[in-house]
Coordinates of C-alpha atoms and ligand atoms in Angstrom, one line a residue:
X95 CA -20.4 3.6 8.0
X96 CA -16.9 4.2 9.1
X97 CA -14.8 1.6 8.9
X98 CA -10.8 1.9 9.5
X99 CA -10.0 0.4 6.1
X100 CA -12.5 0.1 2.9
X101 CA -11.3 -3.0 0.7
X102 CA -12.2 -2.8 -3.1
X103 CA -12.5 -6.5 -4.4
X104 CA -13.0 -9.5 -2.2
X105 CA -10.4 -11.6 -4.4
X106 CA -8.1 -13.8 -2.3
X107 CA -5.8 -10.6 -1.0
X108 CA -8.5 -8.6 -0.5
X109 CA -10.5 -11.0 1.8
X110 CA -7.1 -11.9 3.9
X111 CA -6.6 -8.6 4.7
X112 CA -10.2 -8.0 5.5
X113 CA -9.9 -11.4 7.5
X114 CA -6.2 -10.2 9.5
X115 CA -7.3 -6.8 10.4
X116 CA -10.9 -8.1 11.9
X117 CA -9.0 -10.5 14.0
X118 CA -6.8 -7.6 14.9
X119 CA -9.9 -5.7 16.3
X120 CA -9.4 -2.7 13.5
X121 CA -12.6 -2.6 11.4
X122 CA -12.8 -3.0 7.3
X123 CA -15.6 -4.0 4.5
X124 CA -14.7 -5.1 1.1
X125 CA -16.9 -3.6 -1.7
X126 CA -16.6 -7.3 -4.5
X127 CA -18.7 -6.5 -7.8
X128 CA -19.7 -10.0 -8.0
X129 CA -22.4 -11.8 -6.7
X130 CA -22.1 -13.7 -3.4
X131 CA -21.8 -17.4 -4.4
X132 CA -19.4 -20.1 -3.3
X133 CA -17.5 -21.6 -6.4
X134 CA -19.5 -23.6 -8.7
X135 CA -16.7 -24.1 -11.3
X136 CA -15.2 -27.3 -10.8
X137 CA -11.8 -27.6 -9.1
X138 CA -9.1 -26.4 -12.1
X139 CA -7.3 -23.8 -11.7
X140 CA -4.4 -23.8 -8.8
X141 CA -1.5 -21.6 -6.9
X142 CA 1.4 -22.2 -5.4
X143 CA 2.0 -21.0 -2.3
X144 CA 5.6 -20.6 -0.5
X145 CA 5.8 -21.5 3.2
X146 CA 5.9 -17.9 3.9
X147 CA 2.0 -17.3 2.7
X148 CA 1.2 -21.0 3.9
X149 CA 2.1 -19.4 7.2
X150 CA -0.1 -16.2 7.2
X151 CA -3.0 -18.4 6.4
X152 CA -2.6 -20.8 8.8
X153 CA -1.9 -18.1 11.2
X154 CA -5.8 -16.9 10.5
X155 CA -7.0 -20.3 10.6
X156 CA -7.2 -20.8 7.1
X157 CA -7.2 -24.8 6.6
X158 CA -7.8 -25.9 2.9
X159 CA -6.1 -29.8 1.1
X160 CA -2.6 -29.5 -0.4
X161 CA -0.6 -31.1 -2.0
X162 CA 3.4 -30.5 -0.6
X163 CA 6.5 -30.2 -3.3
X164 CA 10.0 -30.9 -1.6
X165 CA 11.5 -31.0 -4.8
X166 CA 11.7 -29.0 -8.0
X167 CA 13.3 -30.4 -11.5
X168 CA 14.1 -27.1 -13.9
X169 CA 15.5 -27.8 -17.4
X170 CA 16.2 -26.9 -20.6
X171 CA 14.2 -29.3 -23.3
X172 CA 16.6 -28.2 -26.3
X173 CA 19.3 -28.4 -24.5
X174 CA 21.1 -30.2 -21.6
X175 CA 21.1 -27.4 -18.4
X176 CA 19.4 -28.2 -15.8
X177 CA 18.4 -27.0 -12.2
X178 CA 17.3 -28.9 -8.9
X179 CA 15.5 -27.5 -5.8
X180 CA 15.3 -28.8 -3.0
X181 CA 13.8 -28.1 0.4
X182 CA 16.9 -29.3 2.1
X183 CA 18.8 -26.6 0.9
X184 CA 16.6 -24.1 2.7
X185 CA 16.5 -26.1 6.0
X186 CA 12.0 -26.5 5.0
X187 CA 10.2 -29.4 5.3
X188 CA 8.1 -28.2 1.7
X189 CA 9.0 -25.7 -0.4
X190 CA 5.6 -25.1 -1.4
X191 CA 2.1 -26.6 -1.6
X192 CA -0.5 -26.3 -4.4
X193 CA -3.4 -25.2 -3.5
X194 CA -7.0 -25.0 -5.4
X195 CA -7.8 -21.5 -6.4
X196 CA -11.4 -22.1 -5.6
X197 CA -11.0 -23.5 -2.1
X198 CA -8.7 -21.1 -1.1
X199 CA -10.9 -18.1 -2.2
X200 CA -14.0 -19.6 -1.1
X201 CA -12.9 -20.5 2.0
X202 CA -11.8 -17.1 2.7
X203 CA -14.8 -15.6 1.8
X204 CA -17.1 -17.4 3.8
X205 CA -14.9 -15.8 6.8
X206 CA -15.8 -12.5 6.2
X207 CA -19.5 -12.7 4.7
X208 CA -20.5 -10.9 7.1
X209 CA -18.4 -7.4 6.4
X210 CA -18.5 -7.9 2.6
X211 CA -21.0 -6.0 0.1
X212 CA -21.3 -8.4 -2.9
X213 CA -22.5 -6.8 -7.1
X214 CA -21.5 -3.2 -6.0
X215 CA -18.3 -1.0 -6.3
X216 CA -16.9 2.0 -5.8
X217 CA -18.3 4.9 -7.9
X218 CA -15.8 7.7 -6.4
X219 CA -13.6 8.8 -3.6
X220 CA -12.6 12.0 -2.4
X221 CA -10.3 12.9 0.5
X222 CA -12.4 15.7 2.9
X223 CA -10.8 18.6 5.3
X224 CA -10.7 15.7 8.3
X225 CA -7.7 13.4 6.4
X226 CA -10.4 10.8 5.5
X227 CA -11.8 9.6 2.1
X228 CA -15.0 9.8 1.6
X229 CA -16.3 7.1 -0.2
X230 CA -19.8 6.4 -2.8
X231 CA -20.8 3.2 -3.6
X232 CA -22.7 1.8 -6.8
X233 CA -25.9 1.7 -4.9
X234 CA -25.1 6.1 -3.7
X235 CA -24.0 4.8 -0.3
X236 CA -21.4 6.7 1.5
X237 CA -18.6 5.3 3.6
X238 CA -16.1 7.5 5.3
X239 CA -12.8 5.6 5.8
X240 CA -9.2 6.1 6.9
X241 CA -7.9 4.2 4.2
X242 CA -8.9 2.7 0.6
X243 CA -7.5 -0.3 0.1
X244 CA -7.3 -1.3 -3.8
X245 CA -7.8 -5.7 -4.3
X246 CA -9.4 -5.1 -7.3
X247 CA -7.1 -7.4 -9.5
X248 CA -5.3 -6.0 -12.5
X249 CA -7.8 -3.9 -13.8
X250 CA -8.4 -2.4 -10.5
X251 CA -10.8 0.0 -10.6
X252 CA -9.7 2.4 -7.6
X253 CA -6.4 3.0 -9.5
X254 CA -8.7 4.0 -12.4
X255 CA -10.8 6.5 -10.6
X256 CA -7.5 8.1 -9.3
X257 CA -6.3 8.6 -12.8
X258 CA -3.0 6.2 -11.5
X259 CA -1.3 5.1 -15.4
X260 CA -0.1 1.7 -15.2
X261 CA 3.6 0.3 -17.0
X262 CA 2.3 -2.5 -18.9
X263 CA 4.0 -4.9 -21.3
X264 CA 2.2 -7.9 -23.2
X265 CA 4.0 -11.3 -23.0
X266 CA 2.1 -12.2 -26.4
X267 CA 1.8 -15.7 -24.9
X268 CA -0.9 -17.6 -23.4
X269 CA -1.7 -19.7 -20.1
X270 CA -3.2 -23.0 -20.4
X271 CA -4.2 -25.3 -17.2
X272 CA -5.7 -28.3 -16.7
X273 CA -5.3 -31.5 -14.4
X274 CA -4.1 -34.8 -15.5
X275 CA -2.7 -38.2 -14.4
X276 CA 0.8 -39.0 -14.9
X277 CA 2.7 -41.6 -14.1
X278 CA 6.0 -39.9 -12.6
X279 CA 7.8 -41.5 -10.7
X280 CA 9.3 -39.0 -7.7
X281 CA 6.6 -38.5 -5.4
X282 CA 6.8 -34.5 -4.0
X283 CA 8.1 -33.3 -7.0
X284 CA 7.1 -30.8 -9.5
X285 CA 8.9 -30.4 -13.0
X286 CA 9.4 -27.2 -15.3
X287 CA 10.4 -28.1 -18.8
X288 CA 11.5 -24.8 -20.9
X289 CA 11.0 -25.5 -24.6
X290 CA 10.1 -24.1 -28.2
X291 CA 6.7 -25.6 -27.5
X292 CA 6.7 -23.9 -24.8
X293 CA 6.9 -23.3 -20.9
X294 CA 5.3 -26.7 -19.1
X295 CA 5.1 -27.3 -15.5
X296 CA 3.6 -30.2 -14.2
X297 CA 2.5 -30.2 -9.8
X298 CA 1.3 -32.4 -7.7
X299 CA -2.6 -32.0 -7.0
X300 CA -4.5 -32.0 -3.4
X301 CA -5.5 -35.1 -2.8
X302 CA -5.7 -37.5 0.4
X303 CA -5.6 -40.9 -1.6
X304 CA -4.3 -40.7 -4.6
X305 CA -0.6 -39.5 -6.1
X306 CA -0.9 -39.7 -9.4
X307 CA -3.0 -36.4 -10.1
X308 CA -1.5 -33.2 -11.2
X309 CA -1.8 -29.3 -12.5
X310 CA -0.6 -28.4 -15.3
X311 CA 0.5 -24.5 -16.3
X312 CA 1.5 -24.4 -20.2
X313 CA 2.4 -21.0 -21.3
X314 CA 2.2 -20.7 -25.2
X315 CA 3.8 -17.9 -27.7
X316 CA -0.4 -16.7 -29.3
X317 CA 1.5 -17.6 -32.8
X318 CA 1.3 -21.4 -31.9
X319 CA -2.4 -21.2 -31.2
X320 CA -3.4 -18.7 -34.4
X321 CA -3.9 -21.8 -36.3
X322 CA -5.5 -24.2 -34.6
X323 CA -7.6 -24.7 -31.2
X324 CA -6.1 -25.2 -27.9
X325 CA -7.3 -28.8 -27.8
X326 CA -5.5 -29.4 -30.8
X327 CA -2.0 -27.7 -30.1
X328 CA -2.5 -29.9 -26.5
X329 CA -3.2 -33.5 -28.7
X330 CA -0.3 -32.3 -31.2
X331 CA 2.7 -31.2 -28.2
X332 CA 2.0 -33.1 -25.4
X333 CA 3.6 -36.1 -26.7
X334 CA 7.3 -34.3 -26.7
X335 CA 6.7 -33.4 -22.5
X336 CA 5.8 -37.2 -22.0
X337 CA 9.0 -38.3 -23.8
X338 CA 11.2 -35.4 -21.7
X339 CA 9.2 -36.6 -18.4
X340 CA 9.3 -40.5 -19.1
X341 CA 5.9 -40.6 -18.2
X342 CA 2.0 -40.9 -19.5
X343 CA -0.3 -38.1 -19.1
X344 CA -3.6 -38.3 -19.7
X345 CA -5.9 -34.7 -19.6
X346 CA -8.9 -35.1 -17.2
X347 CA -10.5 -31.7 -16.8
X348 CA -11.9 -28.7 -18.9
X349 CA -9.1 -26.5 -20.5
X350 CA -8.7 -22.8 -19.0
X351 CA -6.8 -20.0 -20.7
X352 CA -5.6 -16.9 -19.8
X353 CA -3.8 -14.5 -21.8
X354 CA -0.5 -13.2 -20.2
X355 CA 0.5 -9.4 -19.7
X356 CA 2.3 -7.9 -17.1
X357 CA 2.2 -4.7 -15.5
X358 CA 2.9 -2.4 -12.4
X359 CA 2.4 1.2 -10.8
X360 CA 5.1 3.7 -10.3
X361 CA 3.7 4.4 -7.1
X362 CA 1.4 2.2 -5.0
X363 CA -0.6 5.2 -2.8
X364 CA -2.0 8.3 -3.6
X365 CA -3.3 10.0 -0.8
X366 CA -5.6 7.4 1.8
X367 CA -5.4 5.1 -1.5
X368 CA -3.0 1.9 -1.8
X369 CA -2.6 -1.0 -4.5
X370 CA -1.7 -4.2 -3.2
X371 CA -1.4 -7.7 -4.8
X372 CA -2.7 -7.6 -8.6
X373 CA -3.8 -4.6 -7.9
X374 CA -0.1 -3.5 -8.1
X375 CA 1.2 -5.9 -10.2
X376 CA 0.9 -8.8 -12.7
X377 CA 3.8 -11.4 -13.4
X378 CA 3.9 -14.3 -15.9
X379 CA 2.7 -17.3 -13.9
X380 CA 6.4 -19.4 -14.9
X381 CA 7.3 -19.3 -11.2
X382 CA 4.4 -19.3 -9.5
X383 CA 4.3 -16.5 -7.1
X384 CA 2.0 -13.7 -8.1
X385 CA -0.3 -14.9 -5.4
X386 CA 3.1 -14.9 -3.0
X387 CA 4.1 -11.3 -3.7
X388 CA 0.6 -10.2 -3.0
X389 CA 0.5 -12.4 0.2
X390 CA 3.5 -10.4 0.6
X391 CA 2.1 -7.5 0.2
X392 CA -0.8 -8.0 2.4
X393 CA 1.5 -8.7 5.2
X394 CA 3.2 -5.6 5.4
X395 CA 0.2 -3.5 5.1
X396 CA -1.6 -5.4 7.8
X397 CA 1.7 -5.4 10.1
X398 CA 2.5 -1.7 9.4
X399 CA -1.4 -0.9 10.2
X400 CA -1.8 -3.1 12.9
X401 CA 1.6 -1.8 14.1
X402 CA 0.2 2.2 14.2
X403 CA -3.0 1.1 15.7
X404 CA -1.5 -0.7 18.9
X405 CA 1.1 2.4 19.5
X406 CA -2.0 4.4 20.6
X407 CA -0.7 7.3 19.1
X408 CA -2.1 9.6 16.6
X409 CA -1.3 8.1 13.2
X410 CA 0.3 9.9 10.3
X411 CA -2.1 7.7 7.8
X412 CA 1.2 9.0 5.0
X413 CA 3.9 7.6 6.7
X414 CA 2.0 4.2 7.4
X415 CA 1.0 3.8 3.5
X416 CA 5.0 5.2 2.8
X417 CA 6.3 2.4 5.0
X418 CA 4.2 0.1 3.1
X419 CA 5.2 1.1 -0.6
X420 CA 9.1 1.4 0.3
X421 CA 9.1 -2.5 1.7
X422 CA 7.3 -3.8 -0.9
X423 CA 7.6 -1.9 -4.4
X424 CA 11.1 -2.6 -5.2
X425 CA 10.5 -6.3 -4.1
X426 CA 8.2 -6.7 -6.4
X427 CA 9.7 -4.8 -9.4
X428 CA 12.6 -7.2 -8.7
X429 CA 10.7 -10.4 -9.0
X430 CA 8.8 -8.9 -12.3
X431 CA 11.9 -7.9 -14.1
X432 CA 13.8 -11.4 -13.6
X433 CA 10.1 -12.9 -14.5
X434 CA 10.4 -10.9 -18.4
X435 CA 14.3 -11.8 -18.2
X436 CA 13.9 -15.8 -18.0
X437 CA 10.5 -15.1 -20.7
X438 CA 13.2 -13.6 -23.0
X439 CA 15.9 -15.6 -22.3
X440 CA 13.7 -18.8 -23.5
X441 CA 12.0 -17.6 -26.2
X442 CA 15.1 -16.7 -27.7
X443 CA 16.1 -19.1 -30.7
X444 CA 19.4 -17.7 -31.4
X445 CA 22.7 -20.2 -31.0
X446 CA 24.7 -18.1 -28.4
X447 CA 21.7 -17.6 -26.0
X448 CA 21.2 -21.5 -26.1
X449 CA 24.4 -22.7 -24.8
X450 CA 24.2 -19.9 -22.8
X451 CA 21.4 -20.7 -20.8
X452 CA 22.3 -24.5 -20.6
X453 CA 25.6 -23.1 -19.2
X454 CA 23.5 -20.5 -16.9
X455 CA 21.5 -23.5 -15.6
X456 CA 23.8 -26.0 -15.1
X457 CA 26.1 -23.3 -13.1
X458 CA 23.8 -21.9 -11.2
X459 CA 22.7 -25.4 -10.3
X460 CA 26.4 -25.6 -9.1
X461 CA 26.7 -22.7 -7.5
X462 CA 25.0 -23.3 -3.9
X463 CA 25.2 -19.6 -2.9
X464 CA 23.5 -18.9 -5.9
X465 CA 20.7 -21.3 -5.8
X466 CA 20.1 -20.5 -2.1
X467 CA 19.4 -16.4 -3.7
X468 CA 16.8 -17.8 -5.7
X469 CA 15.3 -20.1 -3.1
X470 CA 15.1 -18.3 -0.8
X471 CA 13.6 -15.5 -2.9
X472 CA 10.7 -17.6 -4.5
X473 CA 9.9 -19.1 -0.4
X474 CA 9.4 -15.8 0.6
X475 CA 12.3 -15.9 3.1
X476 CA 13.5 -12.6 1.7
X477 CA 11.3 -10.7 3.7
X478 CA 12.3 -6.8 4.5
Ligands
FAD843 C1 -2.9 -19.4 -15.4 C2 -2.5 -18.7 -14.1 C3 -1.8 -19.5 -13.2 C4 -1.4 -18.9 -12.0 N1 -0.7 -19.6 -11.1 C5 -0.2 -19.1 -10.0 C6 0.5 -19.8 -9.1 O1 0.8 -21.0 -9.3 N2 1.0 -19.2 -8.0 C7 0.8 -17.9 -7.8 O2 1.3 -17.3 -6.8 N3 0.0 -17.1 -8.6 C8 -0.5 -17.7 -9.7 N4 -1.2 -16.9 -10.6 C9 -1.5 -15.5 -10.2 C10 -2.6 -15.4 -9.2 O3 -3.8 -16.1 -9.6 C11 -2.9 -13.9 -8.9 O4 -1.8 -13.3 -8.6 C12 -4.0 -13.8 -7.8 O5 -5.2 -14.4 -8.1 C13 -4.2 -12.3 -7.5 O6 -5.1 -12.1 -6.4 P1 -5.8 -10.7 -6.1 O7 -6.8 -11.0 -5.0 O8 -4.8 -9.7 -5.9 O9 -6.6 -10.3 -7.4 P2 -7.8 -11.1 -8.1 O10 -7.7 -12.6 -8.0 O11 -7.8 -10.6 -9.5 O12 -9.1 -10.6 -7.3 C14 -9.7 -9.3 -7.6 C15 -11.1 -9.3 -7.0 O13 -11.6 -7.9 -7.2 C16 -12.9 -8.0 -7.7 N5 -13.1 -6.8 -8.5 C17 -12.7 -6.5 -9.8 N6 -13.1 -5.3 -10.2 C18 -13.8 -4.8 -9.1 C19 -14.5 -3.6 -8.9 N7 -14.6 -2.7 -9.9 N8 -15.1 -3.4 -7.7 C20 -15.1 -4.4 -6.8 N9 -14.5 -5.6 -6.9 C21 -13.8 -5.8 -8.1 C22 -12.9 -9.3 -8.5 O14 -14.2 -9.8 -8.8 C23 -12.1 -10.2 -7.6 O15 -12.9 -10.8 -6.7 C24 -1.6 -17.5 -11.8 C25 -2.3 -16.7 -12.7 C26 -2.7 -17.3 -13.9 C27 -3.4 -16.5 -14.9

């Protein structure tokens, strides 16, 4: 087999990519360790996708329900700063959607079954005398490929196998999600409370008939669930965002968690290898984008590929990957590192940061050229 590009893990970024460069007539096979199956966890979990990576799937025909946010309410629940977005201000009709994360990755899969090798991985990878990278599978199959494309999430096992180190840092907090009803009362509009009990935002969920169902992403400091179950801390808390909100909530799913680290790679490509999406790099879920950055991500490698292939020239394999890592690593490192400075900046109990940040907030919220940086940066208009 000699596919153009070899995909390790058929997670949503790998399976886009796989899906893009098909359509672009350049040949690749994702290698996913688990088994072929179609979602059977209920609906839970969600993203948040910015018009720039609603785009890029709909431009590959990717139709799945969402639900739209025009607006989004920040604030401060010690405090009195405050922060509005809006999709007026960025001259969008949305400024994002939520999405399921099972409909999206299963409906992404199912377009590219037919190039995708389910419970196996990749055992090693060498590069031979011909500038390609010889490939073994689990199962002792080769595959000889012009490039090794690392999906593999934030464990990713390619980057293991070529001894890549990864700068990591441990939030020492906690995700929890789970859907609800609510009774708000702005329709389009997600809220993010910041709090000592907490970071709490509350979206709008896909549905065609009814508005009153939503996601909710709680992050928790682990020291406020040591002593008690998740359930428990949710009975005990929730109380405080329904008096903040002015509105009922009532959970009606399972409870997921996730425990929250962050990390990324110095360098994204070692020879024919390259790290893209988690992969590359982990953020705290607060603003929703580490699905966007790897969207992101996929983007530019499938435009910088697909770009070399229709030139019909011979490609310098290094320069294409180079391209790749120089529009997207400093992007990212960017969004990371204000990610762990709004963590910080919450977390912190001391007097001077508080009326700090309610200063920050309200100011920012004030300052329109400002809040246009940061909109613009979470819809993915920012785009080198
Ligand atoms: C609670 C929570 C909420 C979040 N909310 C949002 C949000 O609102 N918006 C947003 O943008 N992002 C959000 N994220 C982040 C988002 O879910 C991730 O950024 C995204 O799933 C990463 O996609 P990926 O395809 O790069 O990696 P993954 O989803 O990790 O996929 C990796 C794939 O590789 C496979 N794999 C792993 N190891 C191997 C191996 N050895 N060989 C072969 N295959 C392998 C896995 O089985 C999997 O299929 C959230 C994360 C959390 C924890």
């Amino acid at each position: 087999m000699n596919p153009v590009v070899t995909i390790s893990g058929g997670g949503i970024i790998g399976n886009y990519i796989s899906l893009r460069l098909n359509q672009n007539s350049i040949e690749s096979v994702v290698i996913e360790k688990s088994k072929n199956k179609i979602s059977a966890n209920k609906n839970i979990r969600t993203v948040t996708l910015n018009p720039y990576s609603k785009k890029l799937l709909d431009d590959v025909g990717i139709k799945i329900p969402y639900a739209k946010i025009k607006k989004i309410n920040v604030f401060d629940g010690e405090g009195t700063g405050s922060i509005d977005f809006s999709s007026d201000e960025i001259n969008e009709e949305n400024l994002s959607f939520v999405v399921y994360f099972n409909d999206l990755e299963d409906a992404l899969k199912r377009n590219v079954l037919k190039t995708t090798f389910f419970e196996t991985e990749i055992k090693n990878f060498k590069e031979n005398n011909n500038d390609r990278c010889e490939i073994t599978l689990s199962n002792d199959k080769p595959i000889n490929s012009i490039f090794l494309a690392g999906c593999d999430g934030r464990n990713s096992n390619v980057a293991k196998l070529a001894s890549l180190k990864p700068v990591t840092s441990n939030y020492e907090q906690t995700a929890i999600t789970f859907t609800a009803s609510a009774n708000l009362k702005n329709p389009y509009t997600a809220y993010q409370i910041f709090s000592e009990r907490g970071i709490f935002a509350i979206m709008p969920l896909p549905s065609s008939t009814d508005q009153s169902f939503y996601t909710i992403v709680w992050s928790v400091d682990n020291m406020q669930i040591e002593e008690q179950s998740i359930e428990d801390f949710i009975k005990e808390n929730i109380s405080y965002f329904e008096k903040k909100l002015k509105a009922n909530i009532k959970v009606n799913s399972d409870i997921l968690s996730f425990s929250l680290s962050n990390h990324h790679f110095e360098n994204y490509v070692i020879g024919s290898l390259v790290l893209i999406g988690d992969a590359a790099h982990s953020i705290h879920p607060l603003a929703g984008q580490g699905i966007n950055l790897g969207f992101a991500d996929a983007d530019a490698f499938c435009e910088e590929i697909t770009n070399a292939y229709q030139a019909k020239i011979n490609i310098d394999k290094h320069l294409v990957l180079k391209r790749y890592e120089i529009r997207r690593k400093n992007m990212n490192l960017l969004m990371l590192k204000s990610m762990d400075f709004f963590v910080n900046l919450f977390k912190s109990n001391n007097l001077y940061i508080k009326l700090l940040r309610n200063f920050g907030l309200s100011r920012v919220n004030k300052t329109q050229f400002l809040k246009k940086f940061f909109i613009n940066h979470a819809s993915g208009k920012n785009k080198i």
